[in-house]
Amino acid sequence: MAGIFVYAETKEGEFRKATGEILSRCRGVADATGEPLVAVVVGPAPEDAPRRLAPFGADLVLHVEGPGLEVYTSQGYAWAVTSCLAGRQPAALFFGNTPLARDLAPRVAERMDAALHADCTGLAWEDGRFVFTRPLYGGKLLARAVSRPGHPVLATFRPNSLGVAEVAATSPAYERVQVEVPAGSVASVVKETIRQVAGRVSLQEAEIIVSGGRGVGGPEGFRVIEELADVLGAAVGASRAAVDAGWISYDHQVGQTGKAVSPNLYIACGISGAIQHLAGMSSARCIVAINKDPDAYIFKVADYGIVGDLFQVVPALTAELREMLVRA
Amino acid sequence: MRIVVCAKQVPDTEARVTVGKDGRSIDETGITFIINPYDEFALEEGLRIKERLGGQATVTMVCVGPPRAEEALRTGLAMGADAAVHVWDDSLAGADAAALALVLQAAVTQLGFDLILCGRVAIDDASAQVGLRLAERLGLPHANAVTKLEVQGSKLVAHREVEGGVEVVELPLPAVVTAQKGLNEPRYPTIPAIMKARRREIGRPGLAGLGLDAGKVADACRSEVLSLAPAPARKGGRLVAGEPQEAARTLAHLLREEAKVL
Ligand SMILES: Cc1cc2nc3c(=O)[nH]c(=O)nc-3n(C[C@H](O)[C@H](O)[C@H](O)COP(=O)(O)OP(=O)(O)OC[C@H]3O[C@@H](n4cnc5c(N)ncnc54)[C@H](O)[C@@H]3O)c2cc1C
């Protein structure tokens, strides 16, 4: 075994939230086993990557770059990750469960002949091996799983679920690895990327999510949801009913056929609490429900609830929080 | 054009799922199974491509799963699939994504294909990797989480969902595509089509027919489930009473002082 590797993904020049969470959570295992803790950055990276990853306890930042890695392609990046790690006998390679990692990690796992524990919400080190906790069946069950010995251990972790562990800062070494993606090994060509929203908080990384459902009544009804989200620096989520009605785009959908999220605070407005919706958000630390129907199921899972018309309650809450957060 | 659709059967999203006696798998008693919704998008897309090509294509549905999974294949035939292949062996119970990719590779290779369509994710184990592992095993490009797909001669143009936007990718055939919600609205099979599908032949190569055996499947597994348990149940908390203003004020303070989430 020679290293616990964490795929350090960047977005708009910043490391993803899960990168720090995973690194810091693995620091203890690295100490216990004597394995180096390595952050792997592929393609363009911030100049000061080692400094940025120091607070999370990384020993080494491995920067893989070269022709063919300027923009992400799954085949190119999968090749780069595996060829860079090939000689290093990695014990483990972990990713944040981002859309990019979901596209990349399965190929890497196949190339490394390894299991991939996907969308884990828990990580433990027991009897000399990693044990992963994963929600199954829309979060109805939790599985504890391991990799068979003799192969690297791969996993992706849901952002926010591990949290950042308190670790002593390190001064990571920096190693540049120059590679060249072999000609012809990337068959797909990205023609265009159509940005729909820039600079918005990612739903899966957001610490606070304000979601609207059918009760919001229409696309303009989402304005009160967005106003509350803006005050809180939160992301906007939605139920499938709101998405199917065309009031908001599918990338906002939370649930079994949308995104699974683990924020600190989830505020559900005009959402009844269908089982498929709960599948996506029941691992939130704190749930607030605002609904005019006192019998709505969402109140059975919410930590706090207000029975009332969301068009009165939500603006009142926005005003209250604006004042409170300004004072603070 | 030979289109192969890989599909899986999963418990209905409404199903109450409990842990079975072995503590590592679910108790299937009383559970209704459906085609994984994302695989249904994949199948529907296969059928639409065939229609767009004026019928100059075949759509074959492949399912690895226990005997009950035959139902999913019959539904697929009723929707319009030309052929269905059911792969099962008891050694496949508990097989992981790595082993399934091996089995599917053997199955699709035997069938021959130009395009492989899978769902982006199955809603039971949410593992989202079989399709991409299959692509890697076959040395093929893939487009993941696709919301729009066009066949242009020997290449595909796919719109795929990426963070905060849509990426348009072009890839040569053969290729693997995984279907995301939004790709299409699956059709409902008609009653006569359902009746007819009951009598259709389903291919059952068995592991041996695919050049595999229980040992090879076991060897291909890379992960192991130690235990399954119900997720801790959430309890309803407190209702904050009062007029909107007053309730909002109380809630804001509770969130900060009690829940400490602000
Ligand atoms: C296979 C499958 C997959 C699914 N996947 C998902 C998924 O991923 N995500 C998802 O969310 N759903 C999913 N669903 C749909 C799910 O079953 C529900 O239909 C959906 O979640 C309902 O959305 P809703 O709560 O917004 O609407 P409703 O159930 O109609 O509830 C609306 C709520 O708003 C309240 N309300 C109305 N007006 C007001 C007001 N002015 N003020 C306050 N409250 C008000 C009502 O009291 C009601 O409780 C799926 C279903 C299936 C079959």
Coordinates of N, CA and C in Angstrom, one line a residue, chain A residues 9 11 16 72 74-75 78 98-99 102-104 106-107 109-111 113-119 129 131 134-148 151 187-197 202 205 208 232 240 243-244 250-251 253 256-259 264-265 267 275-276 281-288 299-307 312-313 316-317 320-321 324-325 327-328, chain B residues 11-19 25-26 37-38 96-98 101 120-121 123-130 132-137 139-144 147 159-172 180-182 218-232 234-245 247-256 258-262:
Chain A
E9 N -11.1 17.7 -7.1 CA -11.7 18.3 -8.2 C -11.9 19.8 -8.0
K11 N -13.8 23.6 -9.3 CA -14.9 24.2 -10.0 C -14.6 25.7 -10.0
R16 N -13.4 21.6 -4.7 CA -14.8 21.2 -4.2 C -14.8 21.0 -2.7
Y72 N -12.1 18.6 -19.4 CA -12.5 17.3 -18.9 C -13.1 16.5 -20.0
S74 N -14.1 12.1 -20.1 CA -14.0 11.0 -19.2 C -12.9 10.0 -19.6
Q75 N -12.8 9.8 -20.9 CA -11.7 8.8 -21.3 C -10.3 9.4 -21.0
A78 N -9.8 9.6 -17.2 CA -9.7 8.2 -16.6 C -8.3 7.7 -16.9
T98 N -19.7 14.2 -7.1 CA -20.1 15.3 -8.0 C -20.5 14.7 -9.3
P99 N -21.3 15.5 -10.2 CA -21.6 14.9 -11.5 C -20.3 14.5 -12.3
R102 N -19.1 11.2 -10.9 CA -20.0 10.1 -11.3 C -19.7 9.7 -12.7
D103 N -19.2 10.6 -13.5 CA -18.8 10.3 -14.9 C -17.5 9.6 -15.0
L104 N -16.6 10.0 -14.1 CA -15.2 9.6 -14.2 C -14.9 8.3 -13.4
P106 N -16.4 5.5 -12.4 CA -16.7 4.2 -12.8 C -15.6 3.7 -13.8
R107 N -15.2 4.5 -14.7 CA -14.2 4.1 -15.7 C -12.9 3.9 -15.0
A109 N -12.5 3.0 -11.9 CA -12.6 1.7 -11.1 C -12.4 0.5 -12.0
E110 N -13.0 0.6 -13.2 CA -12.9 -0.5 -14.1 C -11.4 -0.7 -14.5
R111 N -10.7 0.4 -14.8 CA -9.3 0.4 -15.2 C -8.4 -0.1 -14.1
D113 N -9.4 -2.2 -11.8 CA -9.9 -3.5 -11.4 C -10.4 -3.4 -9.9
A114 N -11.2 -2.4 -9.6 CA -11.6 -2.2 -8.2 C -13.1 -2.0 -8.1
A115 N -13.5 -2.2 -6.9 CA -14.9 -1.8 -6.5 C -15.0 -0.3 -6.4
L116 N -16.2 0.2 -6.7 CA -16.5 1.6 -6.4 C -17.7 1.7 -5.6
H117 N -17.5 2.2 -4.4 CA -18.7 2.4 -3.4 C -19.2 3.8 -3.7
A118 N -20.4 3.9 -4.3 CA -20.8 5.2 -4.8 C -21.7 5.9 -3.8
D119 N -21.6 7.2 -3.8 CA -22.5 8.1 -3.0 C -22.6 7.7 -1.6
R129 N -9.4 -2.0 7.6 CA -10.0 -1.7 6.3 C -11.0 -0.6 6.3
V131 N -14.6 0.9 5.8 CA -16.0 0.4 5.7 C -16.8 1.6 5.3
R134 N -23.6 3.4 2.8 CA -24.3 3.9 1.6 C -25.8 3.8 1.8
P135 N -26.5 4.9 1.5 CA -28.0 4.8 1.5 C -28.4 4.0 0.2
L136 N -29.3 3.0 0.4 CA -29.9 2.3 -0.6 C -31.4 2.4 -0.7
Y137 N -32.1 2.1 -1.8 CA -33.5 2.1 -1.9 C -34.0 3.5 -1.4
G138 N -33.5 4.5 -2.0 CA -34.0 5.9 -1.7 C -33.8 6.2 -0.3
G139 N -32.7 5.7 0.3 CA -32.4 6.1 1.7 C -33.2 5.3 2.7
K140 N -34.0 4.3 2.2 CA -34.8 3.6 3.2 C -33.9 2.6 4.0
L141 N -32.8 2.2 3.4 CA -31.9 1.3 4.1 C -30.5 1.9 4.0
L142 N -29.6 1.5 4.9 CA -28.2 1.8 4.9 C -27.4 0.6 4.8
A143 N -26.5 0.5 3.9 CA -25.6 -0.6 3.7 C -24.2 -0.3 4.3
R144 N -23.6 -1.3 4.9 CA -22.2 -1.2 5.2 C -21.5 -2.1 4.3
A145 N -20.5 -1.6 3.6 CA -19.9 -2.4 2.6 C -18.3 -2.2 2.6
V146 N -17.7 -3.2 2.1 CA -16.2 -3.2 2.0 C -15.8 -3.6 0.6
S147 N -14.5 -3.4 0.3 CA -13.9 -3.9 -0.9 C -13.2 -5.2 -0.6
R148 N -13.2 -6.1 -1.6 CA -12.5 -7.4 -1.4 C -11.0 -7.0 -1.3
H151 N -7.2 -5.3 -3.9 CA -7.4 -4.3 -4.9 C -7.5 -2.9 -4.3
A187 N -12.5 9.3 -27.7 CA -13.3 9.3 -29.0 C -14.4 10.3 -29.0
S188 N -14.8 10.8 -27.8 CA -15.9 11.8 -27.8 C -15.3 13.2 -27.9
V189 N -16.0 14.1 -28.5 CA -15.6 15.5 -28.6 C -16.7 16.4 -28.0
V190 N -16.2 17.3 -27.1 CA -17.2 18.2 -26.6 C -17.3 19.4 -27.6
K191 N -18.5 19.6 -28.1 CA -18.8 20.6 -29.1 C -19.1 21.9 -28.5
E192 N -19.7 21.9 -27.4 CA -20.2 23.1 -26.8 C -20.7 22.9 -25.4
T193 N -20.6 23.9 -24.6 CA -21.1 23.8 -23.2 C -22.1 24.9 -23.1
I194 N -23.3 24.6 -22.8 CA -24.3 25.7 -22.7 C -24.5 25.9 -21.2
R195 N -24.0 27.0 -20.6 CA -24.2 27.3 -19.2 C -25.6 27.8 -19.0
Q196 N -26.2 27.2 -18.0 CA -27.5 27.8 -17.7 C -27.5 28.7 -16.5
V197 N -26.7 28.3 -15.6 CA -26.5 29.2 -14.4 C -25.0 29.2 -14.1
S202 N -24.0 25.1 -5.8 CA -24.4 23.8 -6.2 C -25.4 23.1 -5.2
E205 N -23.8 20.6 -2.9 CA -22.8 21.1 -1.9 C -23.3 22.1 -0.9
I208 N -27.4 25.0 2.9 CA -28.8 25.3 3.1 C -29.5 25.2 1.8
L232 N -30.1 33.5 2.6 CA -29.3 32.5 3.3 C -28.1 32.0 2.6
R240 N -40.6 17.1 -7.6 CA -40.9 16.7 -9.0 C -42.1 17.3 -9.6
V243 N -41.1 20.5 -11.0 CA -40.3 20.3 -12.2 C -41.2 19.9 -13.3
D244 N -42.0 18.9 -13.1 CA -42.8 18.4 -14.1 C -43.8 19.4 -14.7
Y250 N -35.0 20.6 -14.3 CA -34.9 19.3 -13.6 C -33.6 19.3 -12.7
D251 N -32.6 20.1 -13.1 CA -31.4 20.0 -12.2 C -31.6 20.5 -10.8
Q253 N -34.3 19.3 -9.1 CA -35.2 18.3 -8.5 C -34.4 17.5 -7.4
Q256 N -35.7 10.8 -5.2 CA -35.2 9.5 -5.7 C -34.8 9.5 -7.2
T257 N -35.6 10.3 -8.0 CA -35.2 10.5 -9.4 C -34.7 11.9 -9.6
G258 N -34.1 12.5 -8.6 CA -33.5 13.8 -8.8 C -32.2 13.7 -8.0
K259 N -31.9 14.7 -7.2 CA -30.6 14.7 -6.5 C -30.8 14.3 -5.1
N264 N -27.2 21.1 5.8 CA -27.4 21.3 7.3 C -28.9 21.6 7.5
L265 N -29.4 22.4 6.6 CA -30.8 22.9 6.7 C -31.5 22.8 5.4
I267 N -35.3 23.6 3.8 CA -36.6 24.2 4.1 C -37.5 23.8 2.9
I275 N -42.8 10.0 -0.5 CA -41.6 9.1 -0.2 C -40.5 9.3 -1.1
Q276 N -40.8 9.6 -2.4 CA -39.8 9.8 -3.4 C -39.0 11.1 -3.2
M281 N -33.8 13.9 0.5 CA -33.4 14.9 1.5 C -33.5 14.5 3.0
S282 N -33.8 13.2 3.2 CA -34.1 12.8 4.6 C -32.7 12.7 5.4
S283 N -31.6 12.8 4.7 CA -30.3 12.8 5.4 C -29.9 14.3 5.8
A284 N -30.8 15.2 5.5 CA -30.5 16.6 6.0 C -30.4 16.7 7.5
R285 N -29.5 17.6 8.0 CA -29.4 17.6 9.4 C -30.7 18.2 10.1
C286 N -31.2 19.2 9.5 CA -32.4 19.8 10.1 C -33.4 20.1 8.9
I287 N -34.6 19.7 9.1 CA -35.6 19.9 8.1 C -36.7 20.9 8.6
V288 N -37.0 21.9 7.8 CA -38.1 22.8 8.2 C -39.2 22.6 7.1
F299 N -44.6 17.1 7.7 CA -44.5 17.5 9.2 C -44.0 16.3 10.0
K300 N -44.2 15.1 9.5 CA -43.8 13.9 10.3 C -42.3 13.7 10.3
V301 N -41.6 14.4 9.4 CA -40.1 14.2 9.3 C -39.4 15.5 9.6
A302 N -40.2 16.6 9.7 CA -39.6 17.9 9.8 C -39.2 18.2 11.3
D303 N -38.1 18.8 11.5 CA -37.7 19.2 12.9 C -38.5 20.4 13.4
Y304 N -38.8 21.3 12.4 CA -39.7 22.4 12.7 C -40.7 22.6 11.6
G305 N -41.9 23.0 12.0 CA -42.9 23.2 11.0 C -43.7 24.4 11.3
I306 N -44.1 25.1 10.2 CA -45.1 26.1 10.3 C -46.3 25.8 9.4
V307 N -47.5 25.7 10.0 CA -48.7 25.5 9.2 C -49.2 26.8 8.8
Q312 N -47.3 33.9 2.7 CA -47.2 34.8 3.9 C -46.0 34.4 4.7
V313 N -45.8 33.1 4.9 CA -44.8 32.7 5.9 C -43.4 32.9 5.3
A316 N -42.2 36.5 5.3 CA -42.0 36.9 6.7 C -40.6 36.3 7.2
L317 N -40.4 35.1 6.9 CA -39.1 34.4 7.3 C -37.9 35.1 6.7
E320 N -37.3 38.4 8.5 CA -36.8 38.1 9.8 C -35.3 37.7 9.7
L321 N -35.0 36.8 8.8 CA -33.6 36.3 8.7 C -32.7 37.4 8.2
M324 N -31.9 39.4 11.1 CA -31.1 38.7 12.0 C -29.6 38.5 11.5
L325 N -29.5 38.2 10.3 CA -28.2 38.0 9.7 C -27.4 39.3 9.5
R327 N -27.7 41.8 11.6 CA -27.3 42.2 13.0 C -26.1 41.4 13.4
A328 N -26.1 40.1 12.9 CA -25.0 39.2 13.4 C -23.6 39.6 12.8
Chain B
P11 N -37.4 -2.3 -7.0 CA -38.7 -2.1 -6.3 C -39.3 -0.8 -6.6
D12 N -40.6 -0.8 -6.7 CA -41.4 0.4 -6.9 C -41.0 1.4 -5.9
T13 N -40.9 2.7 -6.3 CA -40.5 3.7 -5.3 C -41.3 3.8 -4.1
E14 N -42.6 3.4 -4.2 CA -43.5 3.4 -3.0 C -43.3 2.3 -2.1
A15 N -42.6 1.2 -2.5 CA -42.5 0.0 -1.8 C -41.9 0.2 -0.4
R16 N -42.4 -0.5 0.6 CA -41.8 -0.5 1.9 C -40.7 -1.6 1.8
V17 N -39.4 -1.2 2.0 CA -38.3 -2.1 1.8 C -37.8 -2.5 3.2
T18 N -37.7 -3.8 3.4 CA -37.2 -4.2 4.7 C -36.0 -5.2 4.5
V19 N -35.2 -5.4 5.5 CA -34.1 -6.2 5.4 C -34.5 -7.7 5.6
S25 N -29.5 -8.6 2.3 CA -30.3 -8.3 1.1 C -31.7 -8.0 1.6
I26 N -32.6 -7.6 0.7 CA -33.9 -7.2 1.1 C -34.9 -8.3 1.1
P37 N -36.8 3.3 -13.7 CA -37.2 4.4 -14.6 C -36.2 4.9 -15.6
Y38 N -35.0 5.0 -15.2 CA -33.9 5.5 -16.1 C -33.7 4.5 -17.3
D96 N -21.9 -7.7 -7.8 CA -21.7 -6.3 -7.8 C -21.6 -5.7 -9.2
A97 N -21.4 -4.4 -9.2 CA -21.3 -3.7 -10.5 C -20.2 -4.2 -11.4
A98 N -19.1 -4.6 -10.8 CA -18.0 -5.1 -11.6 C -18.4 -6.4 -12.3
A101 N -21.0 -5.9 -15.1 CA -20.4 -5.3 -16.3 C -19.8 -6.5 -17.1
R120 N -29.0 6.0 -16.5 CA -27.9 6.7 -15.8 C -27.6 6.1 -14.5
V121 N -28.7 5.6 -13.8 CA -28.6 5.1 -12.5 C -29.8 4.2 -12.2
I123 N -32.5 3.1 -9.4 CA -32.9 3.7 -8.1 C -32.9 2.8 -6.9
D124 N -32.5 1.6 -7.1 CA -32.4 0.7 -5.9 C -31.0 0.9 -5.2
D125 N -29.9 0.6 -5.9 CA -28.6 0.7 -5.3 C -27.9 2.0 -5.6
A126 N -28.5 2.8 -6.5 CA -28.0 4.1 -6.8 C -26.5 4.1 -7.1
S127 N -26.0 3.1 -7.7 CA -24.6 2.9 -7.9 C -24.0 3.6 -9.1
A128 N -24.9 3.7 -10.1 CA -24.6 4.5 -11.3 C -23.2 4.2 -11.9
Q129 N -23.0 3.0 -12.2 CA -21.7 2.7 -12.8 C -21.6 1.5 -13.8
V130 N -22.7 0.7 -13.9 CA -22.6 -0.5 -14.7 C -22.4 -0.1 -16.2
L132 N -21.1 2.6 -17.5 CA -19.8 3.2 -17.8 C -18.7 2.2 -17.7
R133 N -18.9 1.2 -16.8 CA -17.9 0.1 -16.7 C -18.0 -0.7 -17.9
L134 N -19.2 -0.9 -18.4 CA -19.4 -1.7 -19.7 C -18.6 -1.0 -20.8
A135 N -18.8 0.3 -20.9 CA -18.1 1.1 -22.0 C -16.6 0.9 -21.8
E136 N -16.1 1.0 -20.6 CA -14.6 0.9 -20.4 C -14.2 -0.5 -20.8
R137 N -14.9 -1.5 -20.4 CA -14.6 -2.9 -20.8 C -14.6 -3.1 -22.3
G139 N -14.0 -0.8 -24.4 CA -13.1 0.1 -25.1 C -13.9 1.1 -25.9
L140 N -15.1 1.5 -25.5 CA -16.0 2.4 -26.2 C -16.1 3.7 -25.5
P141 N -16.4 4.8 -26.3 CA -16.7 6.1 -25.7 C -18.2 6.0 -25.1
H142 N -18.5 6.9 -24.2 CA -19.8 7.0 -23.7 C -20.2 8.4 -23.6
A143 N -21.5 8.6 -23.5 CA -22.1 9.9 -23.1 C -23.0 9.6 -21.9
N144 N -22.8 10.3 -20.8 CA -23.5 10.0 -19.6 C -24.5 11.0 -19.3
T147 N -29.8 13.9 -22.2 CA -31.1 14.4 -22.2 C -31.7 14.7 -23.6
H159 N -26.8 15.6 -26.0 CA -26.8 16.6 -25.0 C -26.7 15.9 -23.6
R160 N -25.7 16.3 -22.8 CA -25.7 15.7 -21.5 C -25.7 16.7 -20.4
E161 N -26.3 16.3 -19.3 CA -26.4 17.2 -18.2 C -25.1 17.3 -17.5
V162 N -24.6 18.5 -17.3 CA -23.4 18.7 -16.5 C -23.7 19.7 -15.5
E163 N -22.9 19.9 -14.5 CA -23.2 20.9 -13.5 C -23.5 22.2 -14.1
G164 N -24.6 22.8 -13.8 CA -24.9 24.1 -14.2 C -25.1 24.3 -15.7
G165 N -25.3 23.3 -16.4 CA -25.5 23.4 -17.8 C -25.7 22.2 -18.6
V166 N -25.5 22.3 -19.9 CA -25.6 21.2 -20.8 C -24.4 21.1 -21.7
E167 N -23.9 19.9 -21.9 CA -22.7 19.8 -22.7 C -23.2 19.0 -24.0
V168 N -22.7 19.5 -25.1 CA -23.1 18.9 -26.4 C -21.8 18.1 -26.8
V169 N -22.0 16.7 -26.9 CA -20.8 15.9 -27.3 C -21.2 15.1 -28.5
E170 N -20.1 14.9 -29.3 CA -20.2 14.1 -30.5 C -19.4 12.9 -30.3
L171 N -19.9 11.7 -30.6 CA -19.1 10.5 -30.4 C -19.4 9.5 -31.5
P172 N -18.4 8.8 -31.9 CA -18.6 7.8 -33.0 C -19.3 6.5 -32.5
Q180 N -30.8 10.1 -19.0 CA -31.2 10.9 -17.9 C -32.6 11.3 -18.0
K181 N -33.3 11.6 -16.9 CA -34.6 12.1 -17.0 C -34.7 13.3 -17.9
G182 N -35.7 13.4 -18.7 CA -35.8 14.5 -19.6 C -35.6 14.1 -21.1
A218 N -18.1 -14.9 -9.5 CA -17.6 -14.7 -8.1 C -16.2 -14.0 -8.1
D219 N -15.4 -14.4 -9.0 CA -14.0 -13.8 -9.1 C -14.1 -12.3 -9.6
A220 N -15.1 -12.0 -10.3 CA -15.2 -10.6 -10.8 C -15.7 -9.6 -9.8
C221 N -16.4 -10.1 -8.7 CA -16.9 -9.2 -7.7 C -15.8 -8.6 -6.9
R222 N -15.9 -7.3 -6.7 CA -14.9 -6.6 -6.0 C -15.4 -6.0 -4.7
S223 N -16.7 -6.1 -4.4 CA -17.2 -5.5 -3.2 C -18.0 -6.5 -2.4
E224 N -18.3 -6.2 -1.2 CA -19.1 -7.1 -0.4 C -19.9 -6.2 0.6
V225 N -21.2 -6.6 0.7 CA -22.1 -5.9 1.7 C -21.9 -6.6 3.0
L226 N -21.6 -5.9 4.0 CA -21.4 -6.6 5.4 C -22.8 -6.7 6.0
S227 N -23.6 -5.6 5.9 CA -24.9 -5.6 6.6 C -25.8 -4.5 5.9
L228 N -27.1 -4.7 6.1 CA -28.1 -3.8 5.7 C -28.9 -3.5 6.9
A229 N -29.3 -2.2 7.1 CA -30.2 -1.9 8.2 C -31.1 -0.8 7.8
P230 N -32.3 -0.7 8.4 CA -33.1 0.4 8.1 C -32.4 1.7 8.5
A231 N -32.7 2.8 7.7 CA -32.1 4.1 8.0 C -32.8 4.6 9.3
P232 N -32.1 5.3 10.2 CA -32.7 5.8 11.4 C -34.0 6.6 11.0
R234 N -36.8 9.4 11.0 CA -36.8 10.8 11.5 C -38.1 10.9 12.3
K235 N -38.1 11.7 13.3 CA -39.3 12.0 14.1 C -39.8 13.4 13.8
G236 N -41.1 13.6 13.8 CA -41.6 14.9 13.6 C -41.2 15.7 14.8
G237 N -40.9 17.0 14.6 CA -40.4 17.8 15.6 C -41.6 18.7 16.1
R238 N -41.3 20.0 16.3 CA -42.3 20.9 16.8 C -42.9 21.8 15.8
L239 N -44.2 22.0 16.0 CA -44.9 23.0 15.1 C -44.7 24.4 15.8
V240 N -44.4 25.3 15.0 CA -44.2 26.7 15.5 C -45.5 27.4 15.2
A241 N -46.2 27.8 16.2 CA -47.6 28.4 16.1 C -47.5 29.9 16.0
G242 N -48.6 30.5 15.6 CA -48.7 32.0 15.6 C -49.0 32.5 14.2
E243 N -49.2 33.8 14.2 CA -49.4 34.5 12.9 C -48.1 34.4 12.1
P244 N -48.1 34.6 10.8 CA -46.9 34.4 10.0 C -45.7 35.1 10.6
Q245 N -45.9 36.4 10.9 CA -44.7 37.2 11.4 C -44.1 36.6 12.6
A247 N -44.6 33.6 13.9 CA -44.1 32.2 13.7 C -42.7 32.3 13.0
A248 N -42.6 33.2 12.0 CA -41.3 33.3 11.3 C -40.2 33.8 12.3
R249 N -40.6 34.7 13.2 CA -39.6 35.2 14.2 C -39.1 34.0 15.1
T250 N -40.1 33.3 15.6 CA -39.8 32.2 16.5 C -38.9 31.2 15.8
L251 N -39.3 30.8 14.6 CA -38.5 29.8 13.8 C -37.1 30.3 13.6
A252 N -36.9 31.6 13.2 CA -35.6 32.1 12.9 C -34.7 31.9 14.2
H253 N -35.3 32.2 15.3 CA -34.5 32.1 16.6 C -34.2 30.6 16.9
L254 N -35.2 29.7 16.7 CA -35.0 28.3 17.0 C -33.9 27.8 16.1
L255 N -33.9 28.2 14.8 CA -32.9 27.7 13.9 C -31.5 28.1 14.3
R256 N -31.4 29.3 14.9 CA -30.1 29.8 15.3 C -29.7 29.3 16.7
E258 N -31.4 26.9 18.8 CA -31.6 25.5 19.2 C -30.9 24.6 18.2
A259 N -31.3 24.7 16.9 CA -30.8 23.8 15.9 C -29.3 24.2 15.5
K260 N -29.0 25.4 15.7 CA -27.6 25.9 15.4 C -27.2 25.6 14.0
V261 N -28.2 25.9 13.1 CA -27.9 25.7 11.6 C -27.7 27.0 10.9
L262 N -27.8 28.1 11.6 CA -27.6 29.4 10.9 C -26.3 30.1 11.4

